[in-house]
Coordinates of C-alpha atoms in Angstrom, one line a residue:
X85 CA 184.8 -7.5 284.6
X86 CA 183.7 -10.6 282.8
X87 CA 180.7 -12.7 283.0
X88 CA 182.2 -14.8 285.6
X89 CA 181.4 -12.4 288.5
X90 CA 177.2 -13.6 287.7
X91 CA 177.6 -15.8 290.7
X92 CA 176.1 -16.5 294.2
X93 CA 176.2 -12.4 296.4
X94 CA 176.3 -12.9 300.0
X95 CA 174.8 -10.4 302.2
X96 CA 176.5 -10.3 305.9
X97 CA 174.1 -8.6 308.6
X98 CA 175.4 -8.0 312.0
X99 CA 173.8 -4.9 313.0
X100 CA 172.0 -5.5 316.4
X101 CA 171.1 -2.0 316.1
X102 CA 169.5 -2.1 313.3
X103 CA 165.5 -1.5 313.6
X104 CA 163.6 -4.2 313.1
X105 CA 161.4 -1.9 311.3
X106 CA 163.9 -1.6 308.7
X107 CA 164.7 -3.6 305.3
X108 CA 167.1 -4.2 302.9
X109 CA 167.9 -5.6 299.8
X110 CA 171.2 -6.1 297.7
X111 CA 171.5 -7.5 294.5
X112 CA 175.1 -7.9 293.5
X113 CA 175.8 -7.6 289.9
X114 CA 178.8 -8.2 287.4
X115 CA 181.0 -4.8 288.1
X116 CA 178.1 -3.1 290.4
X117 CA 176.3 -2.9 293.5
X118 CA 172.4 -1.6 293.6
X119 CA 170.9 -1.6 297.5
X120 CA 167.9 -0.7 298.2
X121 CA 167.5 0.4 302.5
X122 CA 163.5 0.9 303.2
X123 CA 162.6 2.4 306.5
X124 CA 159.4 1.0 307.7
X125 CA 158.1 3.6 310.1
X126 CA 160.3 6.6 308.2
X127 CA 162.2 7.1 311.6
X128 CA 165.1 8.0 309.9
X129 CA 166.6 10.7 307.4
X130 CA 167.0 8.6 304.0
X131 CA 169.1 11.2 302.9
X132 CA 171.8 10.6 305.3
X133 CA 172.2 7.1 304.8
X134 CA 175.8 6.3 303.1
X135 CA 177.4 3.5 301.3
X136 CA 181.1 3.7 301.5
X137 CA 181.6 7.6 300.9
X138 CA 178.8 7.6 298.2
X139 CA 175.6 9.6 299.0
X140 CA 172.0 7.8 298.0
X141 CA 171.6 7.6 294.5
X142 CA 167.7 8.2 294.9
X143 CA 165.8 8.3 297.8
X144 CA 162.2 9.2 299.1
X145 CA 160.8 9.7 302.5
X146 CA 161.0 5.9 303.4
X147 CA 163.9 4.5 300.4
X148 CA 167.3 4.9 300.2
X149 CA 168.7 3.9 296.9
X150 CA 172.2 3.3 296.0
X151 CA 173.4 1.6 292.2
X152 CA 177.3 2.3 291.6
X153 CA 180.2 0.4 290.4
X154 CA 183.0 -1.5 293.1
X155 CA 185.1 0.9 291.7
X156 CA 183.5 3.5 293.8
X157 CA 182.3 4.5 297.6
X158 CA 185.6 3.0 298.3
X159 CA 184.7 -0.5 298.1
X160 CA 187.5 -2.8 299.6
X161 CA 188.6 -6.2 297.2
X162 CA 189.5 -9.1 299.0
X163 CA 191.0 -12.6 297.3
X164 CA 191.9 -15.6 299.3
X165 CA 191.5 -19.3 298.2
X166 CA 188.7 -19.9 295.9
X167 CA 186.7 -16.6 296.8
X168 CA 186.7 -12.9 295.6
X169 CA 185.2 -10.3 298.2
X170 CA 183.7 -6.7 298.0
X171 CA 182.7 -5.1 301.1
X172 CA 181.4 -1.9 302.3
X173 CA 179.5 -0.4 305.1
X174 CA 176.1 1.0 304.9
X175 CA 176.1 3.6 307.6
X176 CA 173.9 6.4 309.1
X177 CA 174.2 9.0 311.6
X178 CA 172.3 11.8 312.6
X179 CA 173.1 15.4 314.6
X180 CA 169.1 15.6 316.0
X181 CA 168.4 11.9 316.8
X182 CA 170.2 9.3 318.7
X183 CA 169.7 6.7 315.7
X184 CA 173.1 5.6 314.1
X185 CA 174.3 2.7 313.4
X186 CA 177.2 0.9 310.4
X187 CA 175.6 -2.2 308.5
X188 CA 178.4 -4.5 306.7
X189 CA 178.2 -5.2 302.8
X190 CA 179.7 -8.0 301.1
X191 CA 179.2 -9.2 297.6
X192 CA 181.2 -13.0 297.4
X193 CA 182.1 -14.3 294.2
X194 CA 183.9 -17.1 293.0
X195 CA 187.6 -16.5 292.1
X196 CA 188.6 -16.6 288.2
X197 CA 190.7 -18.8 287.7
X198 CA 192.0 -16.5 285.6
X199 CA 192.3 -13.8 288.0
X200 CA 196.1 -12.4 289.2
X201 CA 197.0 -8.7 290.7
X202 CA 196.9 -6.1 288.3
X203 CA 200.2 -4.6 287.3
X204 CA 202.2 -2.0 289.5
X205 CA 202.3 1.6 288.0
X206 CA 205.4 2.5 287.7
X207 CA 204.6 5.9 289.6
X208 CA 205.3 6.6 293.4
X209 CA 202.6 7.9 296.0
X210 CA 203.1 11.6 296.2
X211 CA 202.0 13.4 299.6
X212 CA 202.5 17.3 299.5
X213 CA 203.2 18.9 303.1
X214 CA 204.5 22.5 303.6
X215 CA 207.3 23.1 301.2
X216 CA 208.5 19.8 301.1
X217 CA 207.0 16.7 298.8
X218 CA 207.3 13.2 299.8
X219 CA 207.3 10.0 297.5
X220 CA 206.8 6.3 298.8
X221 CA 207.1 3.3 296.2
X222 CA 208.1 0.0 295.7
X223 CA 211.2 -0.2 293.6
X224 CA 212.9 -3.3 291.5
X225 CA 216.1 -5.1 293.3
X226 CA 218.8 -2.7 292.8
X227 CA 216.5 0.0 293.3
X228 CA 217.5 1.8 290.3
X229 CA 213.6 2.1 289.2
X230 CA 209.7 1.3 289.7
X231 CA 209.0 -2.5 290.6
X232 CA 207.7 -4.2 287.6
X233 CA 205.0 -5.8 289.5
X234 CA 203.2 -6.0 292.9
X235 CA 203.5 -9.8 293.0
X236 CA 206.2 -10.7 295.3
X237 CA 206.8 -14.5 296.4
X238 CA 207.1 -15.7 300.2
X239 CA 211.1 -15.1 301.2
X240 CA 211.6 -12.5 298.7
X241 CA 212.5 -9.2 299.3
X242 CA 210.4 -6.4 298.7
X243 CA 212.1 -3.3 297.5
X244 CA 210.8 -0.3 299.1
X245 CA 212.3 3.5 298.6
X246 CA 210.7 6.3 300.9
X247 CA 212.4 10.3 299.5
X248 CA 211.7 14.0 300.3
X249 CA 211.7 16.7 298.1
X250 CA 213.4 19.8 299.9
X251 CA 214.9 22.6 297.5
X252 CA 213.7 25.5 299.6
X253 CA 215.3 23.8 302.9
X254 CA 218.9 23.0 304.7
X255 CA 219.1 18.9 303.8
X256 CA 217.1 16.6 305.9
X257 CA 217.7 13.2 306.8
X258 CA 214.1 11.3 305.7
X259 CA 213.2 8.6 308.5
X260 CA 210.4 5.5 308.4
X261 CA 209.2 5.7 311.6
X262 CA 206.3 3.8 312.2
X263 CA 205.4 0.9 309.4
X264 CA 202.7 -2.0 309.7
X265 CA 201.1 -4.3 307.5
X266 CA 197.3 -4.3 306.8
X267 CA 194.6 -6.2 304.4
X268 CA 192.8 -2.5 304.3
X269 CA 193.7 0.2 302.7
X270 CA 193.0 2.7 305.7
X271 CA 193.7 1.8 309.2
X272 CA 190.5 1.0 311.3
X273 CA 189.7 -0.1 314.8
X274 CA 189.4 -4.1 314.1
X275 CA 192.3 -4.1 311.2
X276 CA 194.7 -7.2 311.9
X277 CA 198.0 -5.5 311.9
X278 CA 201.6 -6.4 311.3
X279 CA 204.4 -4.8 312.8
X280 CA 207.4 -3.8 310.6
X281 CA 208.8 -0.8 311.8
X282 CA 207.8 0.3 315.2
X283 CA 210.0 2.2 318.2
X284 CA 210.1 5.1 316.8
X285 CA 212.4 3.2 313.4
X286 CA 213.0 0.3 314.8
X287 CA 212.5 -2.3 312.2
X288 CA 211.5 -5.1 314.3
X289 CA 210.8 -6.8 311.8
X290 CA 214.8 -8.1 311.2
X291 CA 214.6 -10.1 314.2
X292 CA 212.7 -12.3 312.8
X293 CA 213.7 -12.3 308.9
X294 CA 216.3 -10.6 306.8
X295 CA 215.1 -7.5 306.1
X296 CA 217.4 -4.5 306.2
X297 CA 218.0 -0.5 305.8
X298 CA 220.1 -0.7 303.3
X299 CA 222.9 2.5 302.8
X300 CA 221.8 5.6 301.6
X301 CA 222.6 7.1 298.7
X302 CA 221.3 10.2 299.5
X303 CA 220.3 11.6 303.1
X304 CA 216.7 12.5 301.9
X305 CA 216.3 8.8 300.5
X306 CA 215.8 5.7 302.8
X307 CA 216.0 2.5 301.0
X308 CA 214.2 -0.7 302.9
X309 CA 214.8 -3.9 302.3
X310 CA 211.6 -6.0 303.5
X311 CA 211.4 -9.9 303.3
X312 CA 208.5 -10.6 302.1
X313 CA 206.0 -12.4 305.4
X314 CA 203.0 -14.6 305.7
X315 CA 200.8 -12.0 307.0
X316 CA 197.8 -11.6 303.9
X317 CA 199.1 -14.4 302.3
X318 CA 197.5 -14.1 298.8
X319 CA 195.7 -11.2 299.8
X320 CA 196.1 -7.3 299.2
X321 CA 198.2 -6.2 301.6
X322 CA 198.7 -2.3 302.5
X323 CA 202.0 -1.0 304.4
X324 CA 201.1 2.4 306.1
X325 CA 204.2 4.1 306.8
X326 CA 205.0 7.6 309.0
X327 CA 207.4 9.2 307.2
X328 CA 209.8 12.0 309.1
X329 CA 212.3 14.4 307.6
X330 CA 214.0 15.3 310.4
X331 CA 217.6 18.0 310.8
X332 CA 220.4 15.6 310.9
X333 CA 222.4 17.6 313.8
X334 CA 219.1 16.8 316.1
X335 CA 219.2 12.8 315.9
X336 CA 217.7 11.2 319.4
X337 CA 216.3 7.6 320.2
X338 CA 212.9 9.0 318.5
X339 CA 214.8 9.9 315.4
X340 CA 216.5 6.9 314.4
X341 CA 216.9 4.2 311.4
X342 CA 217.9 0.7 313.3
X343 CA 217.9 -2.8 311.9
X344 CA 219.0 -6.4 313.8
X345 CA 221.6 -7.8 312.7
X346 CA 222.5 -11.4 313.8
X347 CA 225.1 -11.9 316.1
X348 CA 226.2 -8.3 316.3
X349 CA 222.8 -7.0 317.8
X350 CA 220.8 -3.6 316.7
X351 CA 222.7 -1.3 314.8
X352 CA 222.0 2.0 313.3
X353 CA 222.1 3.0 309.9
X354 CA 223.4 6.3 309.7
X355 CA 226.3 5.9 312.0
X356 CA 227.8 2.8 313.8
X357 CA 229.1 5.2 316.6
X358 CA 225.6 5.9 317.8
X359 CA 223.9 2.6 317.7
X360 CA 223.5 3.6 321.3
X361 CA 220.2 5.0 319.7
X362 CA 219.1 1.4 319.2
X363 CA 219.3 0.4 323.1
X364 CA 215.3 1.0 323.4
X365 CA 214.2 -1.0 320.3
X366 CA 213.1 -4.1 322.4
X367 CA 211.5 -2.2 325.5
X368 CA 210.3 1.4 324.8
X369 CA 211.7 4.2 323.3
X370 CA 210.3 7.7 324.4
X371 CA 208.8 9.8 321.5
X372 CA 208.9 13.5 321.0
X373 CA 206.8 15.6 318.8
X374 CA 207.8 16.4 315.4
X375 CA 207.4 20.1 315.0
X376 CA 206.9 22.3 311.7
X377 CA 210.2 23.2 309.3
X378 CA 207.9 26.2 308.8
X379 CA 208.0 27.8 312.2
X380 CA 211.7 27.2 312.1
X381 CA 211.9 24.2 313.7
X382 CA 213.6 20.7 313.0
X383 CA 211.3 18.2 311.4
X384 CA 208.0 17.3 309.6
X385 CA 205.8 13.9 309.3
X386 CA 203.2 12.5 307.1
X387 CA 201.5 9.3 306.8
X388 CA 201.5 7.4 303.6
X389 CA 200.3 4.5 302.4
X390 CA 202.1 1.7 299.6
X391 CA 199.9 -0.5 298.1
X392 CA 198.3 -3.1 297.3
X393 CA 200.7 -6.0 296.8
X394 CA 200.5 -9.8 297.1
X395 CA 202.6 -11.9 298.5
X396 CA 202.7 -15.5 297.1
X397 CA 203.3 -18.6 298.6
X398 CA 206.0 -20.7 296.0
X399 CA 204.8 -24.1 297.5
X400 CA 201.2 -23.3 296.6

């Protein structure tokens, strides 16, 4: 990082629980972090105190001291407007005293003008499970390969292609069955959300835009087509997906890939002549647990996450 991030830190404390014994200090540097948390009355473990997922880089009976890059203890980037955002959570808990409580971080910078999304890596997320080996990535328009950037502008469609690897198995039809939108890379209690796929593959979503299933190719390949929203707008933005691969002789209203189409209503991707699977996408459609391919059953999840992109506004 360059010399521009020697601006103004701002240090957010809204930790009632905090003791009011207790001090701490920040000092927020070009690419790094040091904190320094002193316990006045040394009520409190120093060793357990966390920043992120890092452990203390030093600490004594009454200090805990952490100095590490942004690039570590999972530090979350935000950029909107004119400001650049880090943020963490100093936390502490304890098995043999009642004491615990999560203190925010936040070092704010001035944006670079300068500053745009790094480049997409043209790799997929891998996520092992069993025998079988799931990929999620964004892909360019024809979906022939990787995207070419993470940058997509406000209307535009954002190619995404969800596969399962499954040489050892009978084939399996792959399913998005739960998708939202987030600013966070992992889903917590107070994340804003948007709602993309939900229903049990419902892509809600279409009833308000354009975005599609589009045909597959291949029954362990789903292809989306997502019109790029508002939500985040100019911020990262993280799609957290539940990915099924489900026996294709055992479809049900849980196991399902439906989009809206206008004027025709919900239909269903895999066969027109049982788009009666849609009729629960806009009340509630019951869901049945997804059972282990091992144990000879029918199906298998896992949660991925795509990530980050930006989505730009063109009138900016």
């Amino acid at each position: 990082m360059m010399a521009f991030f020697w601006q103004r830190a701002l240090l957010v404390s809204l930790a009632a629980a905090v003791s009011v014994y207790a001090d701490m200090k920040l000092d927020c540097g070009t690419d790094f972090v040091t904190l320094v948390w002193t316990e006045g009355r040394s009520r409190a473990d120093t060793s357990l105190f966390r920043l992120g997922n890092c452990f203390p880089t030093s600490f004594s009976a009454t200090e805990a001291v952490f100095s590490v890059d942004f690039d570590d203890c999972n530090f979350r980037r935000i950029v909107t407007g004119d400001r650049m955002m880090f943020t963490n959570d100093l936390t502490y808990s304890s098995d043999s005293t009642p004491l615990s409580f999560s203190h925010p971080v936040v070092c704010a910078y001035e944006r670079p003008e300068d500053w745009y999304p790094r480049l997409y890596a043209p790799i997929f997320n891998t996520y092992g499970l069993g025998d079988l080996e799931f990929h999620f990535g964004l892909m360019n328009a024809d979906f022939s390969g990787p995207a070419e950037s993470t940058s997509f502008p406000l209307g535009s469609f954002i190619p995404i292609m969800a596969s399962v690897a499954q040489e050892s198995h009978q084939p399996l039809l792959l399913f998005l069955q739960e998708c939202v939108a987030a600013t966070t890379p992992e889903l917590q209690p107070e994340s804003t959300l948007y709602p993309i796929i939900a229903n049990e593959g419902c892509l809600v979503d279409s009833l308000v835009s354009r975005s599609k299933f589009e045909p597959r190719q291949k029954s362990s390949e789903l292809h989306l087509s997502l019109q790029a929203f508002r939500f985040g707008l100019g911020e990262e933005v993280f799609i957290h997906c539940k990915l099924v691969a489900w026996d294709p002789n055992s479809l049900n209203n849980s196991k399902k890939a439906c989009h809206y189409v206008k004027e025709h209503g919900w239909e269903q991707l895999d066969n027109s002549a049982s788009r009666y699977l849609c009729a629960c996408c806009e009340s509630d459609c019951k869901s049945r647990r997804v059972r282990s391919l091992a144990s000879g059953k029918r199906g298998m999840a896992q949660q991925a996450v795509l990530g980050p992109l930006t989505i730009t506004d063109v009138n900016y």
